[in-house]
XYZ file of C-alpha atoms in Angstrom:
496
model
C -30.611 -11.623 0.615
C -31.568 -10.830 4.298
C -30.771 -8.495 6.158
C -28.473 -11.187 8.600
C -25.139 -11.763 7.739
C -24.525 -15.311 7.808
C -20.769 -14.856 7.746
C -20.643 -12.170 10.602
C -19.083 -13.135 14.232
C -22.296 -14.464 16.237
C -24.070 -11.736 17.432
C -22.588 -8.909 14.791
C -25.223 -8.613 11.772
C -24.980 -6.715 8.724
C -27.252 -3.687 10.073
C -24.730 -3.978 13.027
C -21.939 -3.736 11.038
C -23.464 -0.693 8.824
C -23.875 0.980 12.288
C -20.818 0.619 13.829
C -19.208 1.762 10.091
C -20.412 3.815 8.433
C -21.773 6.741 10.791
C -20.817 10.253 8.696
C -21.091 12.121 11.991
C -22.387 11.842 15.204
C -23.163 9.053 16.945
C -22.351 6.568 13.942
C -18.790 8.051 14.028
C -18.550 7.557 17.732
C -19.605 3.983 17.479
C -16.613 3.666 14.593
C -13.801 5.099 16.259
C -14.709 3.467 19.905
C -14.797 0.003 18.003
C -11.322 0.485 16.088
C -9.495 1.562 19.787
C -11.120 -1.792 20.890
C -10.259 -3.978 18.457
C -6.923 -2.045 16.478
C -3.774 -1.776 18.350
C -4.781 -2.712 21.670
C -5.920 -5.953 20.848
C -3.090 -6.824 18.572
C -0.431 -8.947 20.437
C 2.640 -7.168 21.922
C 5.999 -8.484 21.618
C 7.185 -6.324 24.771
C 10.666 -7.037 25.543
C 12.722 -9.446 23.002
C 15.483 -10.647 21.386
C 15.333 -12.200 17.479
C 18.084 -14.252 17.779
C 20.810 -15.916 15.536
C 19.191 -15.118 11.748
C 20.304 -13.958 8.940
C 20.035 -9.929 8.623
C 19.849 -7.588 5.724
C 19.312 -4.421 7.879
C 18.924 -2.185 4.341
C 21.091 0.311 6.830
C 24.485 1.087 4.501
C 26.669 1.274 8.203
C 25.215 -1.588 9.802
C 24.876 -4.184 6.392
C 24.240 -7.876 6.333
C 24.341 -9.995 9.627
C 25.604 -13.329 8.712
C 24.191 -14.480 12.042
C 22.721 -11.778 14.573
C 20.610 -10.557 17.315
C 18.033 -7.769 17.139
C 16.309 -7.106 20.493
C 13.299 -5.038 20.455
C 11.531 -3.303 23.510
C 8.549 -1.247 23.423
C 8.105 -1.300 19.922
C 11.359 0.043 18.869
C 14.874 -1.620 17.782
C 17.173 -1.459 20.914
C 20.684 -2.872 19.391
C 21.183 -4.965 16.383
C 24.515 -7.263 16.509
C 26.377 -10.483 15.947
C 25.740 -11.309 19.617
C 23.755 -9.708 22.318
C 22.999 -10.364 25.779
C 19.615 -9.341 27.342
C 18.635 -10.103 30.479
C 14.703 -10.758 31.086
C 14.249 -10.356 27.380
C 12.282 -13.325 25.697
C 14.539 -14.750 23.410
C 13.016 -15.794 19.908
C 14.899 -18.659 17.688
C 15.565 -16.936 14.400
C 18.413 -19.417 13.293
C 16.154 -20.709 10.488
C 15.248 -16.973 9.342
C 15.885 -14.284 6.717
C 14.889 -11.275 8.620
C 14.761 -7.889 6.393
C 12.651 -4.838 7.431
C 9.025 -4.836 6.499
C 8.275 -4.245 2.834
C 6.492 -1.407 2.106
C 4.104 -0.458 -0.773
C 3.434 3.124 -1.828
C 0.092 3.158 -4.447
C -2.807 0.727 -3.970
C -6.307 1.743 -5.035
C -7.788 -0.717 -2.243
C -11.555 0.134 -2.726
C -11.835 -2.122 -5.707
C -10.403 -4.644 -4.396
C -12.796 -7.133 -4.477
C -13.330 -7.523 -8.056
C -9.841 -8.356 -8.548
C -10.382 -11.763 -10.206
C -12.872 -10.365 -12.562
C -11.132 -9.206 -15.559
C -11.653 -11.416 -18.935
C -11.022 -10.336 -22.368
C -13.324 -7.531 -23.579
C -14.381 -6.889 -19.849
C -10.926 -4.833 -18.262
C -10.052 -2.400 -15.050
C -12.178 0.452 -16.346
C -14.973 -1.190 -17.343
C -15.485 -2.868 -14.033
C -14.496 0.424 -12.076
C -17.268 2.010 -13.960
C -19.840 -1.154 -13.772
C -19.368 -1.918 -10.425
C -17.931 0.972 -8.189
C -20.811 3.380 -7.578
C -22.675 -0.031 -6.381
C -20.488 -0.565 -3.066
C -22.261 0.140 0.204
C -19.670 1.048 2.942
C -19.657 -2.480 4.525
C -18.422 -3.143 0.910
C -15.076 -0.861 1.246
C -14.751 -2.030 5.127
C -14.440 -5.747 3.314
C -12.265 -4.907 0.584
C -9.644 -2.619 2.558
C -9.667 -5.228 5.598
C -9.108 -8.326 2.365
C -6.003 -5.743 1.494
C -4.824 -5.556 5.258
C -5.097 -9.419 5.138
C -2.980 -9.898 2.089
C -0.465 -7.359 2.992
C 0.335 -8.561 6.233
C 0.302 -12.348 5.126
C 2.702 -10.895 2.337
C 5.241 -9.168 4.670
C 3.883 -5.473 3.878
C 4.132 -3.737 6.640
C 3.175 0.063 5.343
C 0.231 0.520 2.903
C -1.098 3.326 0.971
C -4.422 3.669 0.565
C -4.736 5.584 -2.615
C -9.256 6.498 -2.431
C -10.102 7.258 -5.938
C -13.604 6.293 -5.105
C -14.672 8.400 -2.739
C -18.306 7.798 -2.217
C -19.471 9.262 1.116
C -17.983 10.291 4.759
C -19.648 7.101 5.457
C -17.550 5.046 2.547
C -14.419 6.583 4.523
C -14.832 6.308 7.712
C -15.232 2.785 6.758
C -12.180 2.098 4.673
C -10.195 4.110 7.753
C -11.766 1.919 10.296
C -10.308 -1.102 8.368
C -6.872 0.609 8.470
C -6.161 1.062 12.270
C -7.721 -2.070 12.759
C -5.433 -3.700 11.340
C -2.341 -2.761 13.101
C -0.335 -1.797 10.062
C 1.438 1.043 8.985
C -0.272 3.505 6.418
C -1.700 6.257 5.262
C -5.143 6.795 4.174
C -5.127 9.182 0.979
C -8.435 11.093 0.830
C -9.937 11.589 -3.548
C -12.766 12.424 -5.688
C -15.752 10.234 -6.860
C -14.898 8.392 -10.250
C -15.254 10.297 -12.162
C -15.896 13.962 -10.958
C -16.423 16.574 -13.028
C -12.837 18.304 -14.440
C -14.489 21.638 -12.732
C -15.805 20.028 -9.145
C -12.805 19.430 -6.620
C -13.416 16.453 -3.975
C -15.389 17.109 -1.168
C -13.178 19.216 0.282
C -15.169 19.977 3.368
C -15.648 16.343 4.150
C -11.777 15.483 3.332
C -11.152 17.893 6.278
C -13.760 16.655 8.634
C -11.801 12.950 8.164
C -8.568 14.063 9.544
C -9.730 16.022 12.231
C -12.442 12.897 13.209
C -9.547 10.191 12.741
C -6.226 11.981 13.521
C -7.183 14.835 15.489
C -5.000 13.076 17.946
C -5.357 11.327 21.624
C -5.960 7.669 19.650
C -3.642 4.184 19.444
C -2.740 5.013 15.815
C -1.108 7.616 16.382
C 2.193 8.155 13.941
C 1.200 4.265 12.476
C -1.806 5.389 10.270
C -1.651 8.979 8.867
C -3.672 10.893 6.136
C -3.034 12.904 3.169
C -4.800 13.628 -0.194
C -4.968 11.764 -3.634
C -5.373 14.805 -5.787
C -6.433 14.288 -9.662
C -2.942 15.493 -11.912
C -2.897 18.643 -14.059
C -2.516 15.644 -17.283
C -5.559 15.489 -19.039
C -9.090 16.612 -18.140
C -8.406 18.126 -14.403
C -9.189 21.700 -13.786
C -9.106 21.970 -10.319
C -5.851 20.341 -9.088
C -4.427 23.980 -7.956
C -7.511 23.966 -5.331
C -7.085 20.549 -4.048
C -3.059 21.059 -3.797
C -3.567 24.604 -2.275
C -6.532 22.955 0.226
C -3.525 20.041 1.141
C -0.442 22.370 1.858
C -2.588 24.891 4.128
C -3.439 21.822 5.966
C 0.282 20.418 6.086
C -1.325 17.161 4.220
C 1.407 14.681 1.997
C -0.272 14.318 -1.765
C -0.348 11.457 -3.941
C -1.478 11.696 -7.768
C -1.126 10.267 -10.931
C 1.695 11.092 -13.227
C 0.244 10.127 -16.467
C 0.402 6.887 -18.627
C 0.128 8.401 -21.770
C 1.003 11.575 -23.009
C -2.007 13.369 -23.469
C -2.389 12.986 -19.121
C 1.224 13.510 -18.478
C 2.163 15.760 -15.936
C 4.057 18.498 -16.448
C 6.700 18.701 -13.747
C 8.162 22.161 -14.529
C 5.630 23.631 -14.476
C 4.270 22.220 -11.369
C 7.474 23.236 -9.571
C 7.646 26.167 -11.229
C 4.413 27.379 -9.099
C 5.996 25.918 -6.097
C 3.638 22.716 -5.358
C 6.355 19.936 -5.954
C 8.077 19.077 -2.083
C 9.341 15.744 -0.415
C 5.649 15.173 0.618
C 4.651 14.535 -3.258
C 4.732 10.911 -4.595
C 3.864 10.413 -8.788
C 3.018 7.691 -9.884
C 3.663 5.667 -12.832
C 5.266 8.439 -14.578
C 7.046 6.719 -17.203
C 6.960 10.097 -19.452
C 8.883 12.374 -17.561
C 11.426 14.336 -19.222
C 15.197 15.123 -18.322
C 13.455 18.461 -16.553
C 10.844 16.414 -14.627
C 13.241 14.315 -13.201
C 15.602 16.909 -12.017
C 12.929 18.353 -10.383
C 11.722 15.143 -8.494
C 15.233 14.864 -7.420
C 15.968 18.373 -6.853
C 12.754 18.429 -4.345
C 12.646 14.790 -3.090
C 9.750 14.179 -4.698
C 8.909 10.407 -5.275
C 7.782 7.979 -8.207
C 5.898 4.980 -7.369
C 5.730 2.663 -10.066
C 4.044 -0.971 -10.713
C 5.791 -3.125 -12.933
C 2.776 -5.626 -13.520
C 0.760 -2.426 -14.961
C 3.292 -0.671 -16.916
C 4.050 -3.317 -18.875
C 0.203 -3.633 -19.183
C 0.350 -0.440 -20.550
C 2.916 -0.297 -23.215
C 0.848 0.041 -26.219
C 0.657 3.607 -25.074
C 4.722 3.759 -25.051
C 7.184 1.670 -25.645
C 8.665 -0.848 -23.610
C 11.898 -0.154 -23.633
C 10.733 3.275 -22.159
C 9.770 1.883 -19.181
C 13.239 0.175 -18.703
C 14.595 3.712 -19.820
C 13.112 5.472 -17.257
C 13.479 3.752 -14.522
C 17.317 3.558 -15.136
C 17.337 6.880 -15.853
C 15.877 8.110 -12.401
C 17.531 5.803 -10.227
C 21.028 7.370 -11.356
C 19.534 10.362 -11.651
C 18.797 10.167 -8.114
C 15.188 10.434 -8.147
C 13.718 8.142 -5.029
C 12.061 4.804 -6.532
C 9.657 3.196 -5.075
C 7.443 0.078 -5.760
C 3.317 -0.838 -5.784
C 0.465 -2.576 -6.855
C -1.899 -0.377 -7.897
C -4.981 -1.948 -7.945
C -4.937 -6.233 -6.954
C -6.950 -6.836 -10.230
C -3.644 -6.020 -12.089
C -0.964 -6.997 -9.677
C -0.774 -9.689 -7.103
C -0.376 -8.474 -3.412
C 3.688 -9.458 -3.412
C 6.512 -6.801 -3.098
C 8.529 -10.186 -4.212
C 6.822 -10.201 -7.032
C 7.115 -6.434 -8.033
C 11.144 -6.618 -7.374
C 11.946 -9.581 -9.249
C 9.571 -7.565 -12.048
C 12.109 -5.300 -11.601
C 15.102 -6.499 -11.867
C 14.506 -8.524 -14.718
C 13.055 -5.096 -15.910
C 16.310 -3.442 -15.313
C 19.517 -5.911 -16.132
C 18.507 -6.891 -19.934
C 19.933 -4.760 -22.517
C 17.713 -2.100 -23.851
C 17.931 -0.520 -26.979
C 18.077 2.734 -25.706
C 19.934 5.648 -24.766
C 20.795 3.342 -21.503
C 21.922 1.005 -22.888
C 25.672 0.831 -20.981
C 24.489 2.182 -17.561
C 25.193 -0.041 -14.516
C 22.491 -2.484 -14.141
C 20.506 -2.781 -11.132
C 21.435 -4.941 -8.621
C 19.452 -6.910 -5.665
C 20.207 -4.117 -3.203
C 18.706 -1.593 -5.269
C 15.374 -3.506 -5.850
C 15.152 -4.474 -2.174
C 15.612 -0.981 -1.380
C 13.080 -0.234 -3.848
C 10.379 -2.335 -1.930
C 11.595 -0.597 1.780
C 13.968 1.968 2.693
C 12.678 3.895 -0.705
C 9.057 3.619 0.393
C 9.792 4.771 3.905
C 11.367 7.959 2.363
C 8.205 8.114 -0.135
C 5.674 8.448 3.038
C 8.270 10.406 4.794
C 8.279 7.859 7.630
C 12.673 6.918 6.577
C 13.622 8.879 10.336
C 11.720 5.368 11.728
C 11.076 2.468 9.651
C 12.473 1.066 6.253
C 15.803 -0.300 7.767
C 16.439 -2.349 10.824
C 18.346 0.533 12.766
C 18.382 0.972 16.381
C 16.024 3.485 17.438
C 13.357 3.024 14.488
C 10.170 1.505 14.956
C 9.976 -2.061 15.043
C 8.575 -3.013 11.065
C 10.231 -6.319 11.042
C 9.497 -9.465 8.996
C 10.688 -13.141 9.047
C 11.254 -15.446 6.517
C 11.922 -19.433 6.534
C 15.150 -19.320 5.018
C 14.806 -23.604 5.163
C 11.633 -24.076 3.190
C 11.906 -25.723 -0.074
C 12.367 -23.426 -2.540
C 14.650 -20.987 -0.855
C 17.938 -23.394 -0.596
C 20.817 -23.224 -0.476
C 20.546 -19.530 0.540
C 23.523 -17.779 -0.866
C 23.997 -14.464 -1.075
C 21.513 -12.558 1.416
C 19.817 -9.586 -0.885
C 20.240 -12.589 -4.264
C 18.170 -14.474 -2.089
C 15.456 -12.003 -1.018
C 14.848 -10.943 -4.232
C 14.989 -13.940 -6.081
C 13.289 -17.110 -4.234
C 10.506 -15.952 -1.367
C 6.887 -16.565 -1.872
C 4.227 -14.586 0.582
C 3.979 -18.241 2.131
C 7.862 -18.277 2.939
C 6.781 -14.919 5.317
C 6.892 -16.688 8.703
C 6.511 -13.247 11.051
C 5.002 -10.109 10.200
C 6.115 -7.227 12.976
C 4.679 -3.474 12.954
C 5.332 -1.370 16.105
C 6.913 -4.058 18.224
C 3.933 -6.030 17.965
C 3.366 -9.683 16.307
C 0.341 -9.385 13.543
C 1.867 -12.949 12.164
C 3.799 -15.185 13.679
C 4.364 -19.157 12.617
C 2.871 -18.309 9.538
C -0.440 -17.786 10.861
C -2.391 -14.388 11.085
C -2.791 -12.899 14.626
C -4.630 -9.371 14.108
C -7.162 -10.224 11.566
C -9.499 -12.979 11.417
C -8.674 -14.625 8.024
C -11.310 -16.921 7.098
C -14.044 -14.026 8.694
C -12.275 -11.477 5.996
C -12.380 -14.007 3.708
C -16.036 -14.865 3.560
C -17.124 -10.981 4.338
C -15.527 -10.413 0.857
C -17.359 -13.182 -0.939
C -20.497 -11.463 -0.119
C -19.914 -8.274 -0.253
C -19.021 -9.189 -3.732
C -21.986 -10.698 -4.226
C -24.405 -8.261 -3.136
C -21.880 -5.500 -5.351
C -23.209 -7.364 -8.388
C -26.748 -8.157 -7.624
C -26.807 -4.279 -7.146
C -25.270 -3.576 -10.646
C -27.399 -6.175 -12.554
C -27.048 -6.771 -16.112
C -23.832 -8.419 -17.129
C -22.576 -8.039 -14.060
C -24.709 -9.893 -11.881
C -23.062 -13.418 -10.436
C -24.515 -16.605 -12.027
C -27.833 -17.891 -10.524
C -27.285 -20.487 -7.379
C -26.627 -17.856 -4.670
C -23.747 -16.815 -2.623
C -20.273 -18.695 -3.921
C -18.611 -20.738 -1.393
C -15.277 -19.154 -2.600
């Protein structure tokens, strides 16, 4: 193809878009973090001073509860009051009598780099195969497309926190792009710095470069400020990994939150104890999956505050490597056990971008009977799963002191939803209703910070058909690069 990108803005080519993206250092990095303050949060729409007024509230606070019919008026980006009634003068007032309004959902494990093969897997041709056909093959324009097609989704899908879990780490340049996508966005996140895949079991992640990423992007006096933060994905003591004392050590010097796999089978499974035992497990830790853990792990997760993020759509993908009932077992077990239980996608080629999704997942996960040692527990209810999918993630990315709930003085992470649309009628009981009938198209408003990135069900701080199309090709040119089997069928770029 040429050099021109047809399906840039006019006057923004490819070679312009490589430039103003992918800089390691220098002058390239400049050109990055000058155009994310223009176009991130300042150019998303404020809400300033309003009042959502007259919906139906599931605040997900335990002293506030459900608002039959309320008010929530928001100022600067924070909640001011929430009540059955409230009177603000000079504060716009926004109809919400048609509305479900519930804080913004909030998704704790999403390898977003390889995101743009997600409709790719066929039988014989799975997740691995195309993470190892396809991944080394994406320039950094290619992970500014796919993380800015995740922002997209999530926001059209009422996620207002992300985490960016970078498994894939290619190059400073391959970051800087994937973090550019993230404050431009005007979402909530945090950007979770990994290895190559794979990297040797005796070479850590570019350390050096994982450090000169949070001092280029969060060394402070920026608009993202406290919405996008960074940590480390660090590879799990399960398995092959020889260096995860290194990476973990490298992390808490730096006072850096950790994400990292807790093992789908047993031969990677993490062992907890031990872990703890050398003093690495804290409230800044999230495991994921983890569907293995023992009676001791768990204790220890909810000893510590530690966190499990799991996705329902992939465990049950992978239960030829346990059992299903284990992964009804375990989550039972660790929500009374008082371990905090979160929700994700993982990667979009094995779950659709919808926290709706993942909770109805789960609680049709967790009210059958299992023939188990369970079996006779209390079954989950609504209000745990929609905790599951906010509150619980908040706590997860440490950000529960201001978002997750719709408390005044937390950050303004609000979403809407068309309680009138066909589909969701008759609306019943509130947190029955949220977990049981929305669809991402029921999500009418999308709130972060105060400010409007959706509103009348149309996107405001991303371009849609733009991220759309940038995708496509990016695609594209990711299998024209790889060849073989994997190039696309003769006939040039798809429309779609």
């Amino acid at each position: 193809m040429s050099d021109t990108n047809s399906t840039a803005p006019k006057g923004l080519s490819r070679r312009g878009l490589l430039m103003g993206t992918a800089g390691l250092v220098g002058a390239g990095l400049v050109a990055a973090r000058a155009k994310a303050q223009e176009t991130g949060a300042s150019a998303i729409p404020s809400g300033g001073n309003y009042v959502l007024k007259g919906g139906m509230i599931a605040t997900m606070d335990p002293e506030l509860g459900n608002l039959r019919a309320g008010d929530i008026h928001v100022q600067d980006g924070r909640i001011v009051a929430v009540a059955a009634s409230l009177d603000v003068p000079g504060a716009e007032v926004i109809d919400c009598s048609t509305m479900l309004i519930m804080p913004g959902m909030v998704e704790t494990h999403w390898h977003m780099w390889n995101s743009l093969f997600k409709n790719m897997i066929i039988p014989g041709r799975g997740y691995v195969d195309l993470k190892r056909g396809l991944g080394h093959h994406h320039q950094p324009e290619d992970y500014y497309n796919a993380v800015r097609l995740c922002m997209a989704e999530a926001i059209d899908a009422g996620i207002t926190t992300v985490m960016n879990y970078a498994h894939n780490t290619l190059s400073g340049a391959h970051v800087d792009a994937e973090i550019r996508a993230m404050v431009e966005s005007g979402l909530r996140g945090r950007y979770a710095y990994g290895g190559a895949d794979p990297t040797p079991s005796e070479q850590t992640m570019d350390l050096q470069d994982a450090l000169r990423a949070n001092r280029d992007w969060f060394g402070g006096g920026n608009e993202w400020d406290g919405r996008v933060d960074y940590g480390f994905s660090v590879r799990a003591p399960g398995g092959l990994p020889l260096v995860w004392r290194e990476e973990l050590g490298v992390a808490r010097d730096n006072n850096l939150p950790v994400i990292l796999h807790g093992g789908q089978s047993p031969a990677a499974k993490v062992d907890v104890v031990e872990m703890d035992r050398e003093g690495w497990v804290t409230e800044r830790m999230i495991f994921v999956h983890s569907l293995l853990f023992t009676a001791e792990d768990r204790a220890v997760l909810a000893r510590t505050g530690a966190s499990n993020s799991i996705s329902l759509g992939n465990e049950f993908a992978h239960i030829h490597r346990t059992r299903e009932a284990d992964v009804v077992q375990q989550m039972m077990l660790q929500m009374n056990e008082g371990v905090n239980v979160c929700l994700s996608f993982d990667a979009t080629s094995l779950n659709r971008v919808s926290m709706f999704e993942q909770m109805r997942l789960c609680y049709a996960t967790l009210i059958g009977e299992a023939e188990s040692p369970t079996a006779g527990f209390e079954r989950a209810t609504p209000t745990q799963c929609l905790e599951m999918a906010t509150i619980n993630g908040a706590r997860a990315f440490g950000f529960g002191g201001h978002s997750g709930s719709i408390t005044p003085g937390k950050q303004a992470d609000i979403i809407l939803i068309r309680g009138n649309d066909l589909g969701m009628a008759p609306v019943a009981d509130l947190h029955s209703t949220l977990v049981h009938s929305p669809d991402n198209r029921n999500v009418d408003t999308v709130i972060v910070d105060g400010k409007f990135l959706k509103r009348g069900g149309r996107l405001l701080s991303v371009d849609a058909e733009e991220v759309r199309a940038r995708a496509v090709e990016s695609l594209y040119n990711v299998r024209m690069r790889a060849g073989g089997d994997f190039a696309p069928e003769e006939g040039g770029l798809p429309r779609m």
